[in-house]
XYZ file of C-alpha atoms in Angstrom:
128
model
C 12.804 -43.351 5.755
C 10.535 -45.538 3.634
C 10.104 -49.095 4.809
C 8.103 -51.970 3.354
C 7.725 -55.099 5.454
C 6.045 -58.207 4.073
C 4.411 -61.010 6.028
C 2.091 -63.956 5.499
C 4.311 -66.320 3.560
C 3.996 -70.004 4.377
C 4.216 -73.552 3.038
C 0.868 -74.879 1.789
C -0.387 -77.594 -0.516
C -1.425 -77.073 -4.084
C -4.937 -75.646 -4.295
C -4.620 -73.771 -1.037
C -4.763 -70.059 -0.305
C -2.571 -67.455 1.345
C -2.887 -63.765 2.077
C 0.268 -61.696 2.004
C 0.549 -58.308 3.692
C 2.965 -55.457 3.157
C 3.083 -52.745 5.778
C 4.329 -49.419 4.437
C 5.784 -46.647 6.549
C 7.364 -43.316 5.706
C 5.843 -43.093 2.203
C 3.601 -40.043 1.688
C 3.258 -39.640 -2.081
C -0.265 -38.983 -3.369
C 0.422 -40.332 -6.878
C 1.850 -43.818 -6.636
C 1.795 -47.414 -7.681
C 2.378 -50.391 -5.474
C 3.204 -53.841 -6.708
C 3.918 -57.415 -5.785
C 6.646 -59.256 -7.573
C 8.235 -62.637 -7.008
C 11.641 -64.226 -7.353
C 11.434 -67.862 -8.358
C 13.896 -70.695 -7.621
C 16.029 -69.635 -10.582
C 15.920 -66.044 -9.295
C 13.845 -64.898 -12.230
C 11.777 -61.825 -11.369
C 8.118 -61.533 -12.276
C 5.779 -58.673 -11.413
C 2.474 -60.349 -10.619
C 0.131 -57.556 -9.481
C 0.045 -53.763 -9.507
C -2.342 -51.240 -7.949
C -2.374 -47.457 -8.092
C -3.703 -44.792 -5.740
C -7.062 -44.812 -7.559
C -7.471 -48.550 -7.131
C -6.722 -49.523 -10.731
C -5.088 -52.926 -10.988
C -3.157 -55.059 -13.418
C -2.160 -58.720 -13.191
C 0.258 -61.063 -14.868
C -1.400 -63.716 -17.018
C 0.100 -66.383 -14.759
C -1.982 -65.223 -11.781
C -5.023 -63.567 -13.393
C -8.206 -64.837 -11.797
C -6.381 -66.398 -8.849
C -4.633 -63.449 -7.166
C -6.188 -60.206 -5.958
C -4.243 -57.108 -4.923
C -5.792 -54.547 -2.587
C -4.721 -51.570 -0.527
C -5.903 -50.362 2.842
C -5.009 -46.703 2.576
C -5.992 -45.887 6.124
C -3.616 -48.451 7.539
C -0.959 -48.247 4.828
C -1.128 -51.955 4.169
C -0.944 -53.671 0.780
C -2.439 -57.139 0.428
C -2.160 -60.005 -2.010
C -4.870 -62.646 -1.746
C -3.654 -65.801 -3.470
C -6.092 -68.616 -4.234
C -5.812 -71.898 -6.120
C -2.082 -71.929 -5.513
C 0.166 -74.037 -7.728
C 3.694 -75.388 -7.231
C 4.924 -72.884 -9.828
C 3.798 -70.067 -7.502
C 6.663 -71.025 -5.174
C 8.824 -67.929 -4.802
C 10.012 -65.120 -2.579
C 7.302 -62.467 -2.760
C 8.267 -58.828 -2.357
C 6.228 -55.651 -2.369
C 7.347 -52.450 -4.016
C 6.237 -48.829 -4.210
C 7.023 -45.786 -6.307
C 5.624 -42.649 -7.854
C 4.423 -40.867 -9.776
C 2.766 -43.948 -11.170
C 3.483 -44.465 -14.899
C 0.362 -46.622 -15.163
C -0.390 -50.038 -13.732
C -0.025 -51.644 -17.143
C 3.350 -50.005 -17.689
C 4.645 -51.216 -14.339
C 3.513 -54.745 -15.166
C 4.848 -54.830 -18.746
C 8.215 -53.372 -17.746
C 8.504 -55.671 -14.755
C 8.625 -52.887 -12.218
C 9.476 -49.585 -13.905
C 9.153 -46.754 -11.403
C 9.139 -48.933 -8.308
C 11.693 -47.181 -6.130
C 11.264 -48.977 -2.831
C 11.169 -52.693 -2.117
C 10.743 -54.907 0.906
C 12.896 -57.890 1.796
C 10.227 -60.440 0.997
C 8.257 -63.330 2.413
C 8.671 -66.931 1.216
C 5.785 -68.858 -0.315
C 6.233 -72.579 -0.924
C 3.580 -74.688 -2.617
C 3.828 -78.469 -2.533
C 2.064 -80.767 -4.971
């Protein structure tokens, strides 16, 4: 059974930083993408960062230069380092995984095509 469990969400002030983690268990594919997406206050979904098994990444324009996605393969943990946070980053952040990976750019442009598994999320709240 594949499970994705997020952690690290918190309430911080604008300009602050957070590091989200997603622990993955039961997923053994060798060709995969993993992604972070968020659900805003209006429940709109936005894929913000994608990484594949080779370490290629893709980011939404809204977070480019501020967020960094990384993967610790040995420990099966996906990270999202978020810097220079803004009130509009407030959302429920969820991680997702799926394969074979159609390409990090494809996953981003299609807002999650191919992402089969999702976690329940961790809440990030940014105050001005």
